[in-house]
PDB file of C-alpha atoms in Angstrom:
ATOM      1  CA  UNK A   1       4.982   2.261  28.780  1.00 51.00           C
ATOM      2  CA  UNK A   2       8.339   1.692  30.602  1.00 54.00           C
ATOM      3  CA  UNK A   3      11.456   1.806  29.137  1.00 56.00           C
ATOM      4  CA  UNK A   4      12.675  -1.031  27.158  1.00 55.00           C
ATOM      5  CA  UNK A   5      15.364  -2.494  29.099  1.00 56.00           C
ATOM      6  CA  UNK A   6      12.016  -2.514  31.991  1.00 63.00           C
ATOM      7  CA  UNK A   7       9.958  -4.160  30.259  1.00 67.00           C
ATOM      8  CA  UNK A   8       8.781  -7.382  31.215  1.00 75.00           C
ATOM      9  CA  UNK A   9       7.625 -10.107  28.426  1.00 69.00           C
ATOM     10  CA  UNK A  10       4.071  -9.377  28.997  1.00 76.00           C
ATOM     11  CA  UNK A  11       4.958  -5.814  27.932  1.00 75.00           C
ATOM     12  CA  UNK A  12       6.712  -6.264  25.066  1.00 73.00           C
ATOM     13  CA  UNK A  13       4.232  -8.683  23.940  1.00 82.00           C
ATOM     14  CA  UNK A  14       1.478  -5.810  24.414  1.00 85.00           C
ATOM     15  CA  UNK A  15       3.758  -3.654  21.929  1.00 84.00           C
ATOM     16  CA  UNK A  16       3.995  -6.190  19.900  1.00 84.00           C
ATOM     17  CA  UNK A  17       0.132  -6.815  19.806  1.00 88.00           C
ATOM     18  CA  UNK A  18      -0.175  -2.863  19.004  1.00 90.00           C
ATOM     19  CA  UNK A  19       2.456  -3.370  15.874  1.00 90.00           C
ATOM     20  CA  UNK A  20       0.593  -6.058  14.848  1.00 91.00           C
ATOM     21  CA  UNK A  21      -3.020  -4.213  15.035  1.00 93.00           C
ATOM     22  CA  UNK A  22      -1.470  -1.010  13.636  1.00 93.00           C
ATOM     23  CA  UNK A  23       0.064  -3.015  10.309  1.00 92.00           C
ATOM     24  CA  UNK A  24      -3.215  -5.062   9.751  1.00 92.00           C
ATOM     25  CA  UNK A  25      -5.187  -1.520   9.916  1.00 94.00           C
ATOM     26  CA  UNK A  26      -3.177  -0.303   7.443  1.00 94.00           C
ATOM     27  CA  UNK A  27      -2.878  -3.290   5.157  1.00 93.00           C
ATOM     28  CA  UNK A  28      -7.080  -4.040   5.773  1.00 94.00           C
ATOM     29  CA  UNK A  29      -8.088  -0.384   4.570  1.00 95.00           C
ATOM     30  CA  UNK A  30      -5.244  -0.302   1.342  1.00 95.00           C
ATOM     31  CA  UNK A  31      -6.905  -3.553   0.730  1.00 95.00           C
ATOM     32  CA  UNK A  32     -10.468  -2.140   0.834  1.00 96.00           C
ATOM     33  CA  UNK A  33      -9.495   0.771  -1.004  1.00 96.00           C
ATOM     34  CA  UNK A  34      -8.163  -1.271  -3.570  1.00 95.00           C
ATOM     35  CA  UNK A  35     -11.394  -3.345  -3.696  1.00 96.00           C
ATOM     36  CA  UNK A  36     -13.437  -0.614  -4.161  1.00 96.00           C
ATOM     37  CA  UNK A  37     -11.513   0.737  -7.439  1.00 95.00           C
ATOM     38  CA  UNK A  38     -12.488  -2.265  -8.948  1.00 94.00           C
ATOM     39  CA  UNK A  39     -11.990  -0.535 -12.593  1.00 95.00           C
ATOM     40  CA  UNK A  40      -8.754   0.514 -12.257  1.00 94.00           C
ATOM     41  CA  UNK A  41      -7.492  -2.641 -10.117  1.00 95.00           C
ATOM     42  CA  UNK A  42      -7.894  -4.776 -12.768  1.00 95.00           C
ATOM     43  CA  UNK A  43      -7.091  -2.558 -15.504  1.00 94.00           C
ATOM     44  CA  UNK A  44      -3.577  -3.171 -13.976  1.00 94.00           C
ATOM     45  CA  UNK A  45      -3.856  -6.719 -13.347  1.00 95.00           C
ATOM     46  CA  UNK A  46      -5.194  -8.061 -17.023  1.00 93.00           C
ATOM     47  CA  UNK A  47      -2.951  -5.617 -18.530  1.00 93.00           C
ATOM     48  CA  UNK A  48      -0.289  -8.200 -19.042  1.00 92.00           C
ATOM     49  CA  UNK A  49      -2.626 -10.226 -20.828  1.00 89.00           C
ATOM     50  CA  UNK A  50      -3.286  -7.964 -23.890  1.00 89.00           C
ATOM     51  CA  UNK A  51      -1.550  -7.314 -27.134  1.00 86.00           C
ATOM     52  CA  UNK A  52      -1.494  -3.871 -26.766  1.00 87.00           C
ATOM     53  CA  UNK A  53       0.593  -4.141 -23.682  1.00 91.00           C
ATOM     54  CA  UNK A  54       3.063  -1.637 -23.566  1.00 90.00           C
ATOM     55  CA  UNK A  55       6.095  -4.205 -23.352  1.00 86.00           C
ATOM     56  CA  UNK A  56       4.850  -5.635 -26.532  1.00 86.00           C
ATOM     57  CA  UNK A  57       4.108  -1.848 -28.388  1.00 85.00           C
ATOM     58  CA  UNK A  58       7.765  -1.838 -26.892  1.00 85.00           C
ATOM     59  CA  UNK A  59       8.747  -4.614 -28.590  1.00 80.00           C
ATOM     60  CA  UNK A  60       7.099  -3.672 -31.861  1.00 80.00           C
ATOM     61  CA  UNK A  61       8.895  -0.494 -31.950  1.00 82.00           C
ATOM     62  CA  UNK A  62      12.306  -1.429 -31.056  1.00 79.00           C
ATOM     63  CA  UNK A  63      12.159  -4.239 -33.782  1.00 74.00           C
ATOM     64  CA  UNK A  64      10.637  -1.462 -36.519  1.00 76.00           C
ATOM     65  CA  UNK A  65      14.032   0.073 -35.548  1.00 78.00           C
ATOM     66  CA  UNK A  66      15.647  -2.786 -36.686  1.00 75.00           C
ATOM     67  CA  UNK A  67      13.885  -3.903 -39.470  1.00 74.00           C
ATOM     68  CA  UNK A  68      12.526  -7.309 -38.111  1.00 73.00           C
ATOM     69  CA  UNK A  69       8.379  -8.365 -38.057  1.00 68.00           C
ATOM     70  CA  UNK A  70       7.660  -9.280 -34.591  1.00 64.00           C
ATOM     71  CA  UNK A  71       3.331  -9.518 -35.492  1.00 66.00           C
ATOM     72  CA  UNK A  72       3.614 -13.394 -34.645  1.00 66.00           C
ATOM     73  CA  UNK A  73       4.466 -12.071 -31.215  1.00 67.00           C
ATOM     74  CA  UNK A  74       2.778  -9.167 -30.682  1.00 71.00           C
ATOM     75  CA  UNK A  75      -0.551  -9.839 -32.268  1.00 78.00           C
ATOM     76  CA  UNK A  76      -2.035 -12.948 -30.031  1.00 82.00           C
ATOM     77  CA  UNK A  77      -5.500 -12.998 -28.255  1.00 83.00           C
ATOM     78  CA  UNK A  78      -6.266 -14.892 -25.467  1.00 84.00           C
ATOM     79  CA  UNK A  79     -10.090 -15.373 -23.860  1.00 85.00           C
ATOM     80  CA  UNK A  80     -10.540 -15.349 -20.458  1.00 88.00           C
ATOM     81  CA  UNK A  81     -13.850 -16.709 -18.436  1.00 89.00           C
ATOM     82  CA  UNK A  82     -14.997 -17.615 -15.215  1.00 89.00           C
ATOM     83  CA  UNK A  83     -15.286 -21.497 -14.546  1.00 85.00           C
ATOM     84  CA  UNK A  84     -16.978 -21.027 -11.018  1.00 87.00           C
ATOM     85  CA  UNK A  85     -19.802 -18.928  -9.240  1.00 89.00           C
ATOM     86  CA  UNK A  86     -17.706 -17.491  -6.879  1.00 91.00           C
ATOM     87  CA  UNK A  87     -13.959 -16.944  -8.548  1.00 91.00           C
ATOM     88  CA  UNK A  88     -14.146 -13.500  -9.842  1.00 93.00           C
ATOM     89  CA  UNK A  89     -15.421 -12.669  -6.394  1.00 94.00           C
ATOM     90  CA  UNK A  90     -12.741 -14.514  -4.832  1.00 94.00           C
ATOM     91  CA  UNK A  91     -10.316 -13.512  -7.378  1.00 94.00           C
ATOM     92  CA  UNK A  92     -11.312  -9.964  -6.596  1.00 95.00           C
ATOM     93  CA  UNK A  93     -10.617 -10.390  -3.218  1.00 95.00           C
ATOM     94  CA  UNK A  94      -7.236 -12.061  -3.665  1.00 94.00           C
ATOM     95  CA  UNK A  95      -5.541  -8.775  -5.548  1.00 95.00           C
ATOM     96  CA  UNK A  96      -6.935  -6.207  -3.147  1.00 96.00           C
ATOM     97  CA  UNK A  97      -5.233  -7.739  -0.656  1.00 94.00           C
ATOM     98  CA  UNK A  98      -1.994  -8.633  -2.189  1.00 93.00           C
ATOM     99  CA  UNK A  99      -2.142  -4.968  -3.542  1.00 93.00           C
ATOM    100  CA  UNK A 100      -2.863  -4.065  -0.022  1.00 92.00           C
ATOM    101  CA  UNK A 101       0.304  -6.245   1.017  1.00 92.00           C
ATOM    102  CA  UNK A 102       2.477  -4.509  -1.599  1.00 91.00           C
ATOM    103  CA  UNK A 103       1.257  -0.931  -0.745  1.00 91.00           C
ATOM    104  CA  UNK A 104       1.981  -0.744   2.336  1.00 92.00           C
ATOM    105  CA  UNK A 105       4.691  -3.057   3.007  1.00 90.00           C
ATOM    106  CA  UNK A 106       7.393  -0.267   3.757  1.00 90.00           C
ATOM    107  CA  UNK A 107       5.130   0.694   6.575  1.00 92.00           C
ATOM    108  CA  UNK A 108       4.832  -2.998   7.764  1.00 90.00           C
ATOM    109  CA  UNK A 109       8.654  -3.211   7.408  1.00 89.00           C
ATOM    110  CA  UNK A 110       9.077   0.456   9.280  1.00 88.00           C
ATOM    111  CA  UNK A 111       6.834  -1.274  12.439  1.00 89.00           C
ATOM    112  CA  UNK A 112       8.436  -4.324  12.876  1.00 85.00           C
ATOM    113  CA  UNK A 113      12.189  -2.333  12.908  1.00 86.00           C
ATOM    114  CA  UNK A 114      10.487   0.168  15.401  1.00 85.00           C
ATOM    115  CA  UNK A 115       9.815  -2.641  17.377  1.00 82.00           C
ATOM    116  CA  UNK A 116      13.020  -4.374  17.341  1.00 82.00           C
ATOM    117  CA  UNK A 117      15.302  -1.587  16.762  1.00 82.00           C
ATOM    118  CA  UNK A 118      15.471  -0.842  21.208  1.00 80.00           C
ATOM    119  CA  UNK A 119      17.295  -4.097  21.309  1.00 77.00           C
ATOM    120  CA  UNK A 120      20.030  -3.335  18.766  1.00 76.00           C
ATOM    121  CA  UNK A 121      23.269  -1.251  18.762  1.00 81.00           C
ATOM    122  CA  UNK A 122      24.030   1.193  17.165  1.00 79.00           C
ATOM    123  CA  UNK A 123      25.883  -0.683  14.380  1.00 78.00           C
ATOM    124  CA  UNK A 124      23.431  -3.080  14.219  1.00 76.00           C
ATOM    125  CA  UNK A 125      20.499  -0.676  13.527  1.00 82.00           C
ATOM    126  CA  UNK A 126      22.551   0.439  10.773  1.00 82.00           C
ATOM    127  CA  UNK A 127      22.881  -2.503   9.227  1.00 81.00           C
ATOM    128  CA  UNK A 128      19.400  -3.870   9.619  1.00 84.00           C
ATOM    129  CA  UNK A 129      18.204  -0.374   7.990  1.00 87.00           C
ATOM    130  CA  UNK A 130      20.092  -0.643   5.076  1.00 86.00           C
ATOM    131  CA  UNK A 131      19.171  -4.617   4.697  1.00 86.00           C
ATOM    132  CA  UNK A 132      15.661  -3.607   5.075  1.00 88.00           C
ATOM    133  CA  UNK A 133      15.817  -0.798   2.650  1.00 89.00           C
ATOM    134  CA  UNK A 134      17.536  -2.772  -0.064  1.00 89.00           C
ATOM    135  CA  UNK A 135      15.687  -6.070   0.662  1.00 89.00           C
ATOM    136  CA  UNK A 136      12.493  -3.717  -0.115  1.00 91.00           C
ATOM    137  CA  UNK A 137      14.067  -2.268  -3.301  1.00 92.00           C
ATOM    138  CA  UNK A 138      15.615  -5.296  -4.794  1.00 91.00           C
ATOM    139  CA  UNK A 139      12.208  -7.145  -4.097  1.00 92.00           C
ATOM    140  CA  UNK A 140      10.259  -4.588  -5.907  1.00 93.00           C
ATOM    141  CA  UNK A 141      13.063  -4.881  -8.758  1.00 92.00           C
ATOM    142  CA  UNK A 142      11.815  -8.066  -9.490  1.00 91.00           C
ATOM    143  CA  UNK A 143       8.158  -7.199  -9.154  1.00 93.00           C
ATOM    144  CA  UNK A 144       8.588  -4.906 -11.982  1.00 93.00           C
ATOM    145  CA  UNK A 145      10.491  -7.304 -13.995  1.00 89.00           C
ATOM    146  CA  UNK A 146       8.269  -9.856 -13.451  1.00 89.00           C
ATOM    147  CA  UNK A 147       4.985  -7.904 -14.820  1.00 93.00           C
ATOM    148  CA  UNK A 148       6.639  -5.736 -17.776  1.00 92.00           C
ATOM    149  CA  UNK A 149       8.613  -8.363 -18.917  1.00 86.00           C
ATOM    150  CA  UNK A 150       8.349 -11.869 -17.572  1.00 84.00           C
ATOM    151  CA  UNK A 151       4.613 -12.598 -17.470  1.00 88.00           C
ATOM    152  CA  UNK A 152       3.734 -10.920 -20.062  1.00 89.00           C
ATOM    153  CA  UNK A 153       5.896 -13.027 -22.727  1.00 82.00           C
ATOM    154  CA  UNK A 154       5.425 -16.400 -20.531  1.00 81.00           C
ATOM    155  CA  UNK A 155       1.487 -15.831 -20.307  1.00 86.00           C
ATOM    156  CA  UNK A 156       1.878 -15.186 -24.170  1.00 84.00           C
ATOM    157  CA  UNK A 157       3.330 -18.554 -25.065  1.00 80.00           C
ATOM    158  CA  UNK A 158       1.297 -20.104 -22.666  1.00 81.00           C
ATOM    159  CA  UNK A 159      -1.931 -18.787 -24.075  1.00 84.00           C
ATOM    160  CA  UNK A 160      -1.571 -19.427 -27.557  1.00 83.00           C
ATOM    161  CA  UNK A 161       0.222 -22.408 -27.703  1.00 81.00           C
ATOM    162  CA  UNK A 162      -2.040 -25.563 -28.903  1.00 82.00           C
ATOM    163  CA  UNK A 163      -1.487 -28.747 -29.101  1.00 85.00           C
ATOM    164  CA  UNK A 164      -4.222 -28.853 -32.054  1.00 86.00           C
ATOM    165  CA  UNK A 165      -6.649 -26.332 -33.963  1.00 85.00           C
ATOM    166  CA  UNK A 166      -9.522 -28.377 -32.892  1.00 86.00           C
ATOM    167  CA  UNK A 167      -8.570 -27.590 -28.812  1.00 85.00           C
ATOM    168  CA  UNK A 168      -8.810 -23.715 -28.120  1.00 84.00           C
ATOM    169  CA  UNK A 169      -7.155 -22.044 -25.251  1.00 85.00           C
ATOM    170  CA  UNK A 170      -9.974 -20.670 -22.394  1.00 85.00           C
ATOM    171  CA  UNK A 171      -8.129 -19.353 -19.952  1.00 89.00           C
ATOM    172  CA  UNK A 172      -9.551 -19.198 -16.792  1.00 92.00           C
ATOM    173  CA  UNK A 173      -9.475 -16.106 -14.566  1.00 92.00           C
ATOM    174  CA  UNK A 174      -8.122 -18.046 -11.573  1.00 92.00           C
ATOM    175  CA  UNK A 175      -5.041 -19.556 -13.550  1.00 90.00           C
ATOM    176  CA  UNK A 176      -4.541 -16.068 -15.134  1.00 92.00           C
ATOM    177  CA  UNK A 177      -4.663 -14.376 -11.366  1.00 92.00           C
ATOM    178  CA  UNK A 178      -2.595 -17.562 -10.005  1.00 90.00           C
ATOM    179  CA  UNK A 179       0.500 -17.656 -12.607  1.00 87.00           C
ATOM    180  CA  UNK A 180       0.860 -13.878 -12.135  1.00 91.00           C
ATOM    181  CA  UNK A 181       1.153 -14.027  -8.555  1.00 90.00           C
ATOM    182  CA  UNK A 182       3.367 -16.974  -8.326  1.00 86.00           C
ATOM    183  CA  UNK A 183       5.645 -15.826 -10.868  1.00 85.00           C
ATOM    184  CA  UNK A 184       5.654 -12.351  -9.081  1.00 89.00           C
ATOM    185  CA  UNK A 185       6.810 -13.618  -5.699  1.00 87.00           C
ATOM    186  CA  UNK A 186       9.190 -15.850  -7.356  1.00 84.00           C
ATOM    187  CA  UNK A 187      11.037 -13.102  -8.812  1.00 86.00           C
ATOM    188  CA  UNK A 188      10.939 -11.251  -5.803  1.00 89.00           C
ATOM    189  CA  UNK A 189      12.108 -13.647  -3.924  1.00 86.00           C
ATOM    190  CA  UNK A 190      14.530 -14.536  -6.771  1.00 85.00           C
ATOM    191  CA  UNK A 191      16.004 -10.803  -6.525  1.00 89.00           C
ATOM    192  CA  UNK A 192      16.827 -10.932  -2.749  1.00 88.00           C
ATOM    193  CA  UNK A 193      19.665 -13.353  -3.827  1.00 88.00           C
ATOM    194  CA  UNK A 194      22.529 -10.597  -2.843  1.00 89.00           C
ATOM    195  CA  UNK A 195      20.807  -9.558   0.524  1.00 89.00           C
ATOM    196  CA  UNK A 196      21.198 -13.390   1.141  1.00 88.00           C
ATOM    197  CA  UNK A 197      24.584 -13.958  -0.117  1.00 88.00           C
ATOM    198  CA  UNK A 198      25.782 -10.863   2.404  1.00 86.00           C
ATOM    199  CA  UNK A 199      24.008 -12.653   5.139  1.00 85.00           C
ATOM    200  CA  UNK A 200      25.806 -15.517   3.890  1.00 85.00           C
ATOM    201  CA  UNK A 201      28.915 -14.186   3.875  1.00 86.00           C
ATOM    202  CA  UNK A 202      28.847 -12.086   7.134  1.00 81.00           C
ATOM    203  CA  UNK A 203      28.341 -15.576   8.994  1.00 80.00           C
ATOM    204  CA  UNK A 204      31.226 -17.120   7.028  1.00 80.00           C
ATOM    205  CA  UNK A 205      29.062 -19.759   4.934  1.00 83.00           C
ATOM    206  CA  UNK A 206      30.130 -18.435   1.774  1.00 84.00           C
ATOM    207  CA  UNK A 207      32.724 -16.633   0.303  1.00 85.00           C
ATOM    208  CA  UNK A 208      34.094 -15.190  -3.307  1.00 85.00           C
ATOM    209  CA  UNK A 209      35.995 -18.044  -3.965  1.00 87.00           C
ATOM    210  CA  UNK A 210      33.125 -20.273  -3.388  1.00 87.00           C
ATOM    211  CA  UNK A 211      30.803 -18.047  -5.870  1.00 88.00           C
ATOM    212  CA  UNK A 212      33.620 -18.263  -8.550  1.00 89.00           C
ATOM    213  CA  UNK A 213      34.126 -21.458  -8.098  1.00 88.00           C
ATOM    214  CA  UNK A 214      30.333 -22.886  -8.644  1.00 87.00           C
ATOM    215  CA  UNK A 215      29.795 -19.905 -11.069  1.00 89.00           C
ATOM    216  CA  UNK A 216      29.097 -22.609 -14.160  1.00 90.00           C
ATOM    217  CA  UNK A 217      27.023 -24.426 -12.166  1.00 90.00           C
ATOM    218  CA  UNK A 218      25.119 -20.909 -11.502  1.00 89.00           C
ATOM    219  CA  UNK A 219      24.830 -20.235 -14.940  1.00 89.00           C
ATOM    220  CA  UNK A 220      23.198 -23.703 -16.168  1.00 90.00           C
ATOM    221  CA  UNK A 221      20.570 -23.163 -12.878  1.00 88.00           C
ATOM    222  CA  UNK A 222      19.911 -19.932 -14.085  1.00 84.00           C
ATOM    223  CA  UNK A 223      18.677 -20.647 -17.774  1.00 85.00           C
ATOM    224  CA  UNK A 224      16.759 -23.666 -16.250  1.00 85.00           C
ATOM    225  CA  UNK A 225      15.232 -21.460 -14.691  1.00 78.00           C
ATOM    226  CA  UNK A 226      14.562 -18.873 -17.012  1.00 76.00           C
ATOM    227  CA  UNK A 227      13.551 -22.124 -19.775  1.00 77.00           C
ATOM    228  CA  UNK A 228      11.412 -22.806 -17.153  1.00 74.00           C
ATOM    229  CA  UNK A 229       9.759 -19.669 -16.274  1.00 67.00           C
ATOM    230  CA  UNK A 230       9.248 -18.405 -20.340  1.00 62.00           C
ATOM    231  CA  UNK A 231       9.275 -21.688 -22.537  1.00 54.00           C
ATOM    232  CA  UNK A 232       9.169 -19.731 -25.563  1.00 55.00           C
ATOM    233  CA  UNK A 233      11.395 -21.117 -28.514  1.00 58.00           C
ATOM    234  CA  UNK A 234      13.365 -17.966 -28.972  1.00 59.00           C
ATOM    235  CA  UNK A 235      16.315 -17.112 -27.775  1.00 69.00           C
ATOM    236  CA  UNK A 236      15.802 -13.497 -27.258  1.00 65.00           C
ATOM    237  CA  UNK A 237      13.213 -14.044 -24.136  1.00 65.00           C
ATOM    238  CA  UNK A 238      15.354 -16.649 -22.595  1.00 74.00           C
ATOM    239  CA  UNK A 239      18.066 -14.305 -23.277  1.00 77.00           C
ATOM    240  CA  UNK A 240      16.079 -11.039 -21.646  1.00 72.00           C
ATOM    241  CA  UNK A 241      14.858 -13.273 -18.258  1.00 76.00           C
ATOM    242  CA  UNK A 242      18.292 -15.197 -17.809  1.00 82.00           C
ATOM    243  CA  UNK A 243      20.507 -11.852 -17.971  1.00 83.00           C
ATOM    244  CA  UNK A 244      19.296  -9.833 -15.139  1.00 84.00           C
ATOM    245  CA  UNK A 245      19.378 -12.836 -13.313  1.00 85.00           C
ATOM    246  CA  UNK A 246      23.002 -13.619 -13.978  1.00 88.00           C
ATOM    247  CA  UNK A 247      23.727 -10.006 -13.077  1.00 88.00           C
ATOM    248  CA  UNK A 248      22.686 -10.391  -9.778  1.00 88.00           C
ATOM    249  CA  UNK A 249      24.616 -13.263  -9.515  1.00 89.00           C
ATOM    250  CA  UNK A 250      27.641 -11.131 -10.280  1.00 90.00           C
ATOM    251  CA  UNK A 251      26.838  -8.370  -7.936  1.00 90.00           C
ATOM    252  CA  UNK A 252      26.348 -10.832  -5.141  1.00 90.00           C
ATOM    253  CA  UNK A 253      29.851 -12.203  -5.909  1.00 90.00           C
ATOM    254  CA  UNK A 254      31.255  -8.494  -5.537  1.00 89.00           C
ATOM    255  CA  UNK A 255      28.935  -7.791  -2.466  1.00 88.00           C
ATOM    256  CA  UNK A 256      30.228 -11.398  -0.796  1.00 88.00           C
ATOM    257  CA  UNK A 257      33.974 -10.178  -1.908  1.00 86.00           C
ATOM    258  CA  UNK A 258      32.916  -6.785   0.765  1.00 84.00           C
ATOM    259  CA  UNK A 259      31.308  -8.659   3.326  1.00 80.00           C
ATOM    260  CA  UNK A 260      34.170 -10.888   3.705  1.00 79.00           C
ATOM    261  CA  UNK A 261      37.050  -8.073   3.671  1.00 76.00           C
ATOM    262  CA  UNK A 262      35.090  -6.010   6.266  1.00 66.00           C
ATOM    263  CA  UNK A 263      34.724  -9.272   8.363  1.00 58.00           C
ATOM    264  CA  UNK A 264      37.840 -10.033   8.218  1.00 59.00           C
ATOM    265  CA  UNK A 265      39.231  -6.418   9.590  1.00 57.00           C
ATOM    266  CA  UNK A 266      36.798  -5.869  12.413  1.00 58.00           C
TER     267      UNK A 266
END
């Protein structure tokens, strides 16, 4: 291939047909390989789902520490079955290839740079590396949250709450497999919030004394949210979801504060 700067559009649209074929390779056989541990794939996804998960053998220990009986949290089950012919096929299918997605998704990050990166100076690569890597980390923060903590303790309330002894809760496998990804992007999404306020910041939208200014209103969004997300009647889980969001609301005010000083000297 020529060099970048003689390329026409038909060539870079050729690279970027090879990127393209490359990532879904990748992503296609981490998916299949995924599919074919079966076992182990779902060990991992219906894990949340169980008493004897380890945030709530977690939970049990911590409040043994403390003196407190937590059994009315800890000691729940919920039934799960299959309301259509083909949803634990198709359910089956869905996680291998959002596991597939998640997997490999620093090398679908490390193409799509290698692709762009020819156009960009030297500055600019260095930013867009450390966005990428930190975008990647932060998202994979929440992630983690999101099945050791959040789910877990929302799909808890959720699945034992009743209106009425007479009406038991069946959970079906596709609303199990549905809530946890939803609530897993969300969080990961959620936890890009100080790669966005930077952004925000570097183009002059935003600024600390904007953050600090609508910081109350922040705060009341946040446990909305976090209400929302968990609507258990303690305070501890609201508590335990709405902190680490708030905390990233504080970083992003000191990242903004950064962003804004270095803009303002260059």
């Amino acid at each position: 291939m020529p060099s970048a700067s003689d390329m026409t559009f038909w060539d870079h649209l050729e690279v970027l047909r090879r990127v393209f074929l490359r990532i879904l390779a990748v992503a296609a056989t981490a998916a299949v390989v995924a599919f074919a541990f079966k076992d182990f794939l779902f060990t991992v996804v219906l894990a949340p789902g169980k008493s004897d998960f380890v945030t709530y053998r977690a939970i049990e220990k911590a409040a043994g520490l403390l003196g407190c009986d937590v059994s009315g949290l800890t000691d729940f089950n919920v039934s799960m079955f299959s309301a259509q012919l083909t949803s634990q096929f198709m359910t089956h299918l869905k996680m291998a290839f959002c596991f597939g997605i998640l997997v490999t998704f620093p090398y679908i990050i490390y193409q799509l740079y290698s692709f762009v990166s020819p156009a960009l100076r030297s500055t600019e690569r260095r930013y867009t590396v450390a966005v990428l890597v930190w975008s990647y980390v932060l998202f994979m923060a929440g992630v983690l949250l999101d099945y050791f903590l959040i789910f877990p303790l929302a799909f808890r309330f959720l699945g034992t709450y009743q209106v009425s002894p007479d009406v038991p809760n069946m959970i079906t496998l596709t609303s199990y497999g549905d809530m946890l990804l939803t609530l897993t992007l969300m969080m990961g999404v959620l936890f890009e919030l100080p790669i966005l306020s930077w952004f925000l910041a570097r183009i002059g939208l935003i600024n600390e004394v904007f953050m600090r200014k609508y910081r109350r209103h922040a705060v009341v969004a946040i446990f909305a949210f976090a209400a929302i997300v968990t609507p258990t009647t303690d305070v501890f889980t609201l508590m335990v979801v709405a902190l680490p969001v708030y905390g990233l609301y504080e970083v992003s005010i000191g990242i903004v504060r950064r962003a804004t000083r270095h803009a303002t000297d260059n």
